[in-house]
Coordinates of C-alpha atoms in Angstrom, one line a residue:
X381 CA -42.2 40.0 -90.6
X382 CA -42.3 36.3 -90.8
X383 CA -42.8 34.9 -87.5
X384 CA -40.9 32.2 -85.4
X385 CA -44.3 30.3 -85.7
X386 CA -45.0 30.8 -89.3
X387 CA -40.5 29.4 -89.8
X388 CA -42.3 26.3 -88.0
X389 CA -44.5 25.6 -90.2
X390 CA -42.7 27.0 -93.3
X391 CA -39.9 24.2 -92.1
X392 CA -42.7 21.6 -91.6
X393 CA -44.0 22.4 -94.4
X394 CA -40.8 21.7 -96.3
X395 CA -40.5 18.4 -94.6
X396 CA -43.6 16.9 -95.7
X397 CA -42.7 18.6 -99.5
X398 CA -38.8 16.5 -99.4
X399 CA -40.5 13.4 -98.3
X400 CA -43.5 12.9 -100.7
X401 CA -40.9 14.1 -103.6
X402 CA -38.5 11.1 -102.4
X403 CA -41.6 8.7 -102.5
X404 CA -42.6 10.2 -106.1
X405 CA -38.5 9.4 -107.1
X406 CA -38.9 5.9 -105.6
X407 CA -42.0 5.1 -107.2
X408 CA -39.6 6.2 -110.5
X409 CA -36.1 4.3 -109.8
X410 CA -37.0 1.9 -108.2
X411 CA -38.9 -1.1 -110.3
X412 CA -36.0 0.1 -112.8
X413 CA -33.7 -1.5 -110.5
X414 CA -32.9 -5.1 -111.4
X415 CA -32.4 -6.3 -107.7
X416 CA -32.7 -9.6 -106.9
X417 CA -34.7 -8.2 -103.8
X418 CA -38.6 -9.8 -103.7
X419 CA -40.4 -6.6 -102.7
X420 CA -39.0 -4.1 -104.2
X421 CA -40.8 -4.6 -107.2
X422 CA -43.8 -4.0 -105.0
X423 CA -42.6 -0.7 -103.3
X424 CA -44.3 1.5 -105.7
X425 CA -47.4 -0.3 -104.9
X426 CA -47.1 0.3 -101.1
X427 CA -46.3 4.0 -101.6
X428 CA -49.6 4.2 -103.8
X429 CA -51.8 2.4 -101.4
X430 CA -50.4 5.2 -98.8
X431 CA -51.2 8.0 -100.9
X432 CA -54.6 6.4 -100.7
X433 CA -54.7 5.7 -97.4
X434 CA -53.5 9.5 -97.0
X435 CA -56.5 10.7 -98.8
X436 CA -59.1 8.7 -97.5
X437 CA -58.2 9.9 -94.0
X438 CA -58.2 13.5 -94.7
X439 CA -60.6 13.9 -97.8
X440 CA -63.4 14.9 -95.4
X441 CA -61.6 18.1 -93.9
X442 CA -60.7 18.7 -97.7
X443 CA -62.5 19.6 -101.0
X444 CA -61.4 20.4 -104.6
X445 CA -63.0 24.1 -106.0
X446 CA -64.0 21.7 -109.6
X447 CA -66.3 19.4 -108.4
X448 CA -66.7 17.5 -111.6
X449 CA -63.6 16.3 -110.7
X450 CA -64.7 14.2 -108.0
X451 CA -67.9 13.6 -109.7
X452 CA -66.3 11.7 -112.3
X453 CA -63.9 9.8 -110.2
X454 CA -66.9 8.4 -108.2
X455 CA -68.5 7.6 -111.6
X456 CA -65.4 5.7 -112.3
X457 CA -65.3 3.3 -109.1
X458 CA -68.7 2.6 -109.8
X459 CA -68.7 1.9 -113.3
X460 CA -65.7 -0.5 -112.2
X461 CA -67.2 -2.1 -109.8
X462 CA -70.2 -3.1 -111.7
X463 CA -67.9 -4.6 -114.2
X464 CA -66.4 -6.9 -111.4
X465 CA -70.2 -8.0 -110.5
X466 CA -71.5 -8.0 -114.2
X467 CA -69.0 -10.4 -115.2
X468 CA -68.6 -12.4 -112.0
X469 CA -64.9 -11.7 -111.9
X470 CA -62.2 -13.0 -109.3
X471 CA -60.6 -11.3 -106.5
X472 CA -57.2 -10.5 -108.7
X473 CA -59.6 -7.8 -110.7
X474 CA -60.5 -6.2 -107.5
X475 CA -57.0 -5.5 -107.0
X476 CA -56.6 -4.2 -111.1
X477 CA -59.2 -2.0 -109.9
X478 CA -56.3 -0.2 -107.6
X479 CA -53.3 -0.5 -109.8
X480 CA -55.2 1.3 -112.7
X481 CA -56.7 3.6 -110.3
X482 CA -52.8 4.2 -108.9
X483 CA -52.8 7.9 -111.0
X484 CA -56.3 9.1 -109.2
X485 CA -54.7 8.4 -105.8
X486 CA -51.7 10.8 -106.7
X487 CA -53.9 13.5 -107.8
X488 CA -55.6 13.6 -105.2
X489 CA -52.8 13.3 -102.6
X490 CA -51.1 15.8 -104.2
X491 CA -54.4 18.0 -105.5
X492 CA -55.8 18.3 -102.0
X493 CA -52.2 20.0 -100.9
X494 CA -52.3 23.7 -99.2
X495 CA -51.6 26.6 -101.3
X496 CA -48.2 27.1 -99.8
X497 CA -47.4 23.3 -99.5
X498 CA -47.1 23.8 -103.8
X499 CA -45.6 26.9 -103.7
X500 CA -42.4 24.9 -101.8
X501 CA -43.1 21.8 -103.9
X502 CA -41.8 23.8 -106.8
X503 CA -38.8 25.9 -105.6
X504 CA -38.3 22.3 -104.3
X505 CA -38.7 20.1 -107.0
X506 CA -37.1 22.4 -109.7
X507 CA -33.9 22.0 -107.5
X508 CA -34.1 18.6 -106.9
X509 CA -34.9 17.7 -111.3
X510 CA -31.6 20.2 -111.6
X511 CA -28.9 17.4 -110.3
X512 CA -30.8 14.7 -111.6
X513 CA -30.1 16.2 -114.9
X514 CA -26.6 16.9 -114.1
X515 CA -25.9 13.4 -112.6
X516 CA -27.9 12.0 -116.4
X517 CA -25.0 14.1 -118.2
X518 CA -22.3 12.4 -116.3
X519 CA -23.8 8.7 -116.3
X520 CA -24.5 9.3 -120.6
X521 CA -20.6 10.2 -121.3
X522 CA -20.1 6.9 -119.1
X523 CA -22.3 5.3 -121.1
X524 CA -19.8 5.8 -124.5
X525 CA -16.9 5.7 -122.7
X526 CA -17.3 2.4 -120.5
X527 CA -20.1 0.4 -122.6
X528 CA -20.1 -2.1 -119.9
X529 CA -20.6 -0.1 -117.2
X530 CA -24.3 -1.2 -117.5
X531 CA -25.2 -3.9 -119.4
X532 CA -28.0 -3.5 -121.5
X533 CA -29.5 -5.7 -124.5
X534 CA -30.9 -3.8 -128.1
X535 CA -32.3 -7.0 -130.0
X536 CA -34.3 -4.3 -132.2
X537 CA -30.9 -2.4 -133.5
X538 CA -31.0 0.5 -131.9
X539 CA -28.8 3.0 -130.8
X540 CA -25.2 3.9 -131.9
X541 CA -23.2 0.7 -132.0
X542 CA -25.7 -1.3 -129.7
X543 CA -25.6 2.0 -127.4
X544 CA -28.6 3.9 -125.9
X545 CA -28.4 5.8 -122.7
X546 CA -30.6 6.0 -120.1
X547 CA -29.5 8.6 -117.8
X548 CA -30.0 8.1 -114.1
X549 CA -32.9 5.5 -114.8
X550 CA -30.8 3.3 -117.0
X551 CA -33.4 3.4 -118.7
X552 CA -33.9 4.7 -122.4
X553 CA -37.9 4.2 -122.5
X554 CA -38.2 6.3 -118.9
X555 CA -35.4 8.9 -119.3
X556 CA -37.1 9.7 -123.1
X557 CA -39.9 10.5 -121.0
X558 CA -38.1 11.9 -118.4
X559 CA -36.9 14.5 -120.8
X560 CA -39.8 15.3 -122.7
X561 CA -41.1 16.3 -119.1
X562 CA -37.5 18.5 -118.9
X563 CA -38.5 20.0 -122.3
X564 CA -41.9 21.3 -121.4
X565 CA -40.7 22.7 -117.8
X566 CA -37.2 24.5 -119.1
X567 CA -40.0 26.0 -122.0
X568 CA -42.6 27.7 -119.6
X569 CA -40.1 28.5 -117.0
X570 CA -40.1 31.7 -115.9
X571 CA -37.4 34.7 -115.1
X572 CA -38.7 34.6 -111.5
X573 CA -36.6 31.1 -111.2
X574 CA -33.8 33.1 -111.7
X575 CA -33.4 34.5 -108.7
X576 CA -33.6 30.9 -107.2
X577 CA -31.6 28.8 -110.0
X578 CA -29.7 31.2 -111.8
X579 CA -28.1 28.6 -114.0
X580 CA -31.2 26.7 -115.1
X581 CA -33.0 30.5 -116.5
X582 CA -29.5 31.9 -117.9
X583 CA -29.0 28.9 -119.7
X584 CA -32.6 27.5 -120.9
X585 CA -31.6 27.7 -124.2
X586 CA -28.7 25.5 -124.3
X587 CA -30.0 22.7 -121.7
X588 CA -33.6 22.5 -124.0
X589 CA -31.3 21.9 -127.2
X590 CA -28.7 19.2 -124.6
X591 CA -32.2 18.0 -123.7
X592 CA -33.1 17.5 -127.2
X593 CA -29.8 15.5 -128.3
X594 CA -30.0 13.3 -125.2
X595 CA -33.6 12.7 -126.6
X596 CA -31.9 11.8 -130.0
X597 CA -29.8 9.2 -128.3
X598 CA -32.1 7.0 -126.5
X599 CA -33.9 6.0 -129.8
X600 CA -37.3 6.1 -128.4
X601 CA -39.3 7.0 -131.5
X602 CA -42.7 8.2 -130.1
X603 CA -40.7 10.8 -127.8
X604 CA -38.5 11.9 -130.0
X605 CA -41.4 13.0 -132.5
X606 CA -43.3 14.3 -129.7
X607 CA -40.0 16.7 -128.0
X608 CA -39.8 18.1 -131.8
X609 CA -43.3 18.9 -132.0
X610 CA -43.5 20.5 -128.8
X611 CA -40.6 22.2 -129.2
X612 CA -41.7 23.5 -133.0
X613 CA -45.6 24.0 -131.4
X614 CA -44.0 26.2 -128.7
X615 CA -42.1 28.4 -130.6
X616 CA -45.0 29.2 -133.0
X617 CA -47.1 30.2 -130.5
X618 CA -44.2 32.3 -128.7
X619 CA -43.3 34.2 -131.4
X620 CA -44.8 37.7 -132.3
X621 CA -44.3 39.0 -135.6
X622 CA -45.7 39.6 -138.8
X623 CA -44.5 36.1 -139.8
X624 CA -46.3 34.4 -137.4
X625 CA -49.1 32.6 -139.7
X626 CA -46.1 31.0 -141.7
X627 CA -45.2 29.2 -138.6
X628 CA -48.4 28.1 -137.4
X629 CA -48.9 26.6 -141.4
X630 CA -45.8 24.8 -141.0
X631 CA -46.4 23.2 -137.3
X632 CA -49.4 22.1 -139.2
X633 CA -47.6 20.7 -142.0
X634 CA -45.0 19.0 -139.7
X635 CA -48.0 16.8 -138.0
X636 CA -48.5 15.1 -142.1
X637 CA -44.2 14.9 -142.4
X638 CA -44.0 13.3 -139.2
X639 CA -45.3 10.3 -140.4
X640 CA -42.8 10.1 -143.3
X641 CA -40.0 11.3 -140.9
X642 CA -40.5 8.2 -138.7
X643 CA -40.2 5.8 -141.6
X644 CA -36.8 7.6 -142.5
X645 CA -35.3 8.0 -139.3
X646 CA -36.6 4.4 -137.8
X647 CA -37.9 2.5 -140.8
X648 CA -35.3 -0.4 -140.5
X649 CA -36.8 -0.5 -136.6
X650 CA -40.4 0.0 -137.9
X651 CA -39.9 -3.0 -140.4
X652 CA -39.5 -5.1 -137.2
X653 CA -42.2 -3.5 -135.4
X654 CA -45.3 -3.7 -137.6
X655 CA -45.7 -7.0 -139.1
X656 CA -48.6 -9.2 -138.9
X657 CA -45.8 -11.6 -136.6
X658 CA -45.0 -9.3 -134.6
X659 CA -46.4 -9.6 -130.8
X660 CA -47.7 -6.1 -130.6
X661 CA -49.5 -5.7 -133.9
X662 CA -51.3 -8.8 -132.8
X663 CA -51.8 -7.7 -129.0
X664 CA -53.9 -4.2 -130.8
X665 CA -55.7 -6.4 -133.3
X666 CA -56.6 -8.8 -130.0
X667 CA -57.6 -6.1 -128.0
X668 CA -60.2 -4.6 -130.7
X669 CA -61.4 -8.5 -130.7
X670 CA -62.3 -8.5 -127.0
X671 CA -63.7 -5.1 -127.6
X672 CA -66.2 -6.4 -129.6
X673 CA -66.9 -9.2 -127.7
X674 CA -67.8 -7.5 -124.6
X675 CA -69.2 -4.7 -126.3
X676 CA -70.2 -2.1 -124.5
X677 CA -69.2 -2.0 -121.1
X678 CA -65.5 -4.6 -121.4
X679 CA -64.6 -7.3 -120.4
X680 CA -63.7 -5.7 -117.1
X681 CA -60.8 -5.2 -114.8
X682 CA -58.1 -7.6 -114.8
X683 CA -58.9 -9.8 -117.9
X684 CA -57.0 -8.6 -120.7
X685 CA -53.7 -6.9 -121.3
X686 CA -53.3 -6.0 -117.1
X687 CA -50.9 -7.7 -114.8
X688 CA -53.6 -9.6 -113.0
X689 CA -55.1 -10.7 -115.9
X690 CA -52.0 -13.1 -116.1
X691 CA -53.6 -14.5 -113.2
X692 CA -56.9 -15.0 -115.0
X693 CA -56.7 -16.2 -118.5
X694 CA -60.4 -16.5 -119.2
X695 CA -61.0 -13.7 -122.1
X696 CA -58.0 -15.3 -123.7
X697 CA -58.9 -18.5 -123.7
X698 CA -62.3 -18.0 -124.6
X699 CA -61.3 -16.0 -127.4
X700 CA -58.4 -17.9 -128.4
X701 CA -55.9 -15.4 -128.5
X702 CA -52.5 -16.6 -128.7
X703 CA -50.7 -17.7 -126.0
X704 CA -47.7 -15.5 -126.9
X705 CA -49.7 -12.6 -125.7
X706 CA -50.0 -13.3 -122.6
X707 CA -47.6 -16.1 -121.4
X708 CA -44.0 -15.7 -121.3
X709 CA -43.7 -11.7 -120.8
X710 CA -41.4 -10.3 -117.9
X711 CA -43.2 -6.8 -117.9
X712 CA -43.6 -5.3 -115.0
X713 CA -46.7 -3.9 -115.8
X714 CA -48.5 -6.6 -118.0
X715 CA -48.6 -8.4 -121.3
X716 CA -49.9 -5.4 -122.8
X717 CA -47.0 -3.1 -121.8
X718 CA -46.6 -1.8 -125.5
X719 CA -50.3 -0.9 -127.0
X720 CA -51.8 0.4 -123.3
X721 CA -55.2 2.5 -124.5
X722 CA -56.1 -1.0 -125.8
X723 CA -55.8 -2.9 -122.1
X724 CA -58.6 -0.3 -121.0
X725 CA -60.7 0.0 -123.9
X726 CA -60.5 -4.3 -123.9
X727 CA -61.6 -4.2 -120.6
X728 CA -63.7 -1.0 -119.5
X729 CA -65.5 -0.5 -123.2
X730 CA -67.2 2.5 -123.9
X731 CA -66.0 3.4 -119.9
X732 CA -63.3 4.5 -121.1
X733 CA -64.7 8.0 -122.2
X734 CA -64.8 8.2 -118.1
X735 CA -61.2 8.3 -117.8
X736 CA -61.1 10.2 -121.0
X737 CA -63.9 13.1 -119.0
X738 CA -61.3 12.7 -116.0
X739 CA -58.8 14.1 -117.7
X740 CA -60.7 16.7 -119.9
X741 CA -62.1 18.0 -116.6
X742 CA -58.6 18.6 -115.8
X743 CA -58.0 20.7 -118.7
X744 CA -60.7 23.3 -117.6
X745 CA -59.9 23.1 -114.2
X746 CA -58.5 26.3 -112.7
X747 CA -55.4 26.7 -111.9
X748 CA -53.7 27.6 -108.9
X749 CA -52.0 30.7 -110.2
X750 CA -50.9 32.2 -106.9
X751 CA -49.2 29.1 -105.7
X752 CA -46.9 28.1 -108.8
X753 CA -47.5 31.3 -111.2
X754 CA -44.2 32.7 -110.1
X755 CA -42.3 29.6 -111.5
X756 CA -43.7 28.6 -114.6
X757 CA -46.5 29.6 -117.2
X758 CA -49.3 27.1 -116.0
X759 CA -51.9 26.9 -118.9
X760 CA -49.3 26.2 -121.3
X761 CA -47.5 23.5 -118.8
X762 CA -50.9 21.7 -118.4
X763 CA -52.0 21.4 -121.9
X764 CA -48.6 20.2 -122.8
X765 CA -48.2 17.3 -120.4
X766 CA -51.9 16.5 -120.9
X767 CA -50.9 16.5 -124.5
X768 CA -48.2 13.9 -123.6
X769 CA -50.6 11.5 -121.6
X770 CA -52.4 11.6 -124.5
X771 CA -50.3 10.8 -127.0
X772 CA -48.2 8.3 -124.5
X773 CA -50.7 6.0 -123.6
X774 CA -51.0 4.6 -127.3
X775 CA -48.2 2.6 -126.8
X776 CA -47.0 3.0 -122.7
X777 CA -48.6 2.5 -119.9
X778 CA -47.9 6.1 -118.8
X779 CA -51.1 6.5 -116.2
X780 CA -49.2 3.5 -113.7
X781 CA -46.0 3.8 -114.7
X782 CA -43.7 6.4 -112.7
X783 CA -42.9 9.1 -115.2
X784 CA -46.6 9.2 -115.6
X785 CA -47.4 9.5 -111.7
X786 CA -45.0 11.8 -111.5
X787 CA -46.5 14.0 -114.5
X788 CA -50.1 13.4 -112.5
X789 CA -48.7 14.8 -109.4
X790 CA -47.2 18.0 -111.3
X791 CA -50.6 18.0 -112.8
X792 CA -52.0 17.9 -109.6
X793 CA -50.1 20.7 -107.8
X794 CA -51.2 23.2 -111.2
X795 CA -55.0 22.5 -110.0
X796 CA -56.5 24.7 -107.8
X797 CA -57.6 23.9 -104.3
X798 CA -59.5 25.7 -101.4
X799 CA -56.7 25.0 -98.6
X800 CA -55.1 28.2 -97.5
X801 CA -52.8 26.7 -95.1

């Protein structure tokens, strides 16, 4: 019998799950929001800093079961820190040093969580991703039938008649990514979620293949590819027959299409995109060059491609890359917004295999079956969105952006922990 203690805690417990999944949607919506409101493009920033305030108070009373985990992390602080000191840099790359390091602090906020805590997080959070999808579907039609409704600029010629949708984010770039997360969930869910969210298990089928045409219409080219492959990958691995083989040769074959899909589905984009004029063909190509320079350990937090390296132009003047790079951009997360792996190879060199171990280490982590097995098939969901950092970090800055701290928390709640309670 479940106790009038234990419905305390259970409702506590619930409490603390419903706030930190509002913070994880604000650190989402809200820099999407074009407000004319000073801090809220800051808010995410504030809600990071307490996840690491969070963890720093409690880490002690806490420890992860993989200690390479936290092996590598300290590796990475230090290795940062003696780029700051190596190459005498100002107090705006100390504070680099935090906004990259915004994805550690979720994982560990969300890492170091009790078994039951996830348990709820995900009966929780599959109900709470349910009428966000719904309230997408409406704001989509809107998008078609009132064009005006939200005002939105395509100099690239995209979309149907100027059109893309964003779904709740208004957003194409972040609801793409949104629902390549969707994808990956509605493919490993399991028929236990049916007893909680009948509609979402009855009808998996149909809101994958919805998922997959709302894809279609944002025009995002990179998740569009990568919801096919996963989809196509999935499906290969699922199915058990003699004729299995064939499909595993053809996902195989579809990674050297792809390439020749892209030019015929986006080549009047792509002709546009990669040119020697173009600004991000010469932020990659600028990138490499302060590579080399600063070969091997970078040029260090905060100097090239990073939001506070706006602050301090000294690798790009010293290198004489042009100004357009780095002067003129409204990004909200840096000059380098569109070719991200570069900003960190540019500036932490051959450290970059650190972040690269971080993530591996991951991988091989175990996973916390008996909190989240009864929702979802874990290995597969955790080599699929590790899959997708990969692959998304070539050209967005999906480690500090909030599609990507949301995917670190999920990420986060699959590894195991010690905590019981």
């Amino acid at each position: 019998m479940i106790t009038i203690q234990n419905k305390r805690k259970l409702a506590i417990i619930n409490n603390w799950v419903k706030f930190d999944l509002t913070l994880l949607l604000c650190v989402l919506i809200l820099p999407l929001i074009n407000l004319n409101i000073p801090f809220i493009g800051v808010i995410d920033d504030g809600i990071c800093l307490y996840f690491l305030i969070a963890v720093l108070f409690k880490f002690k009373r806490y420890s992860l079961t993989n200690k390479s985990i936290t092996t590598i992390v300290m590796i990475y602080f230090l290795y940062s820190f003696f780029l700051l000191l190596y190459n005498t840099l100002p107090l705006t790359s100390y504070i680099q040093v935090f906004i990259t390091s915004k994805f550690l602090f979720v994982f560990y906020y969300f890492g170091l969580k009790s078994k039951i805590y996830k348990y709820q997080f995900f009966k929780i959070f599959i109900r709470i991703f349910s009428i966000l999808f719904i309230l997408s579907i409406v704001i989509n039609v809107l998008y078609f039938i009132v064009p005006n409704l939200y005002i939105r600029s395509n100099q690239d010629v995209r979309g149907i008649n100027g059109i893309t949708i964003g779904g709740i984010f208004f957003s194409r770039t972040v609801y793409s990514g949104y629902l390549v997360f969707c994808i990956i969930l509605l493919l490993n869910i399991k028929q236990h979620v049916n007893k909680l969210f009948l509609f979402i298990y009855k009808y998996k089928l149909q809101i994958t293949c919805l998922c997959l045409l709302f894809l279609l219409l944002t025009f995002t080219r990179k998740d569009i590819l990568f919801g096919i492959l996963i989809i196509v990958f999935f499906l290969s691995f699922k199915i058990k027959s003699k004729f299995r083989p064939f499909y595993q040769f053809g996902c195989i074959a579809l990674i050297f299409i792809v390439p020749f899909l892209t030019d015929r589905l986006f080549g009047e984009i792509n002709q546009q995109t990669f040119t020697e004029d173009q600004v991000r063909t010469q932020i990659f190509f600028s990138g490499l060059k302060v590579f080399n320079y600063y070969a091997p350990f970078g040029s260090g937090p905060g100097t090239f491609g990073s939001i506070m390296s706006i602050q301090y132009q000294n690798v790009y003047r010293e290198l004489d890359i042009a100004e357009r790079i780095y002067l003129g951009f409204d990004q909200a997360y840096g000059p380098i917004f569109d070719v991200f792996i570069i900003s960190l190879l540019a500036e932490y060199g051959l450290g970059i295999i650190i972040i690269i171990a971080f993530f591996l280490t991951i991988q091989k982590a175990k996973f916390n079956y008996l909190s989240v097995t009864p929702f979802i098939n874990v290995r597969m969901t955790k080599n699929l969105l590790l899959f997708y950092i990969a692959f998304a970090s070539i050209s967005v800055p999906i480690l500090i952006n909030g599609v990507g701290l949301f995917i670190i928390a999920i990420l986060a709640i699959l590894t195991n922990s010690k905590i019981r309670l």
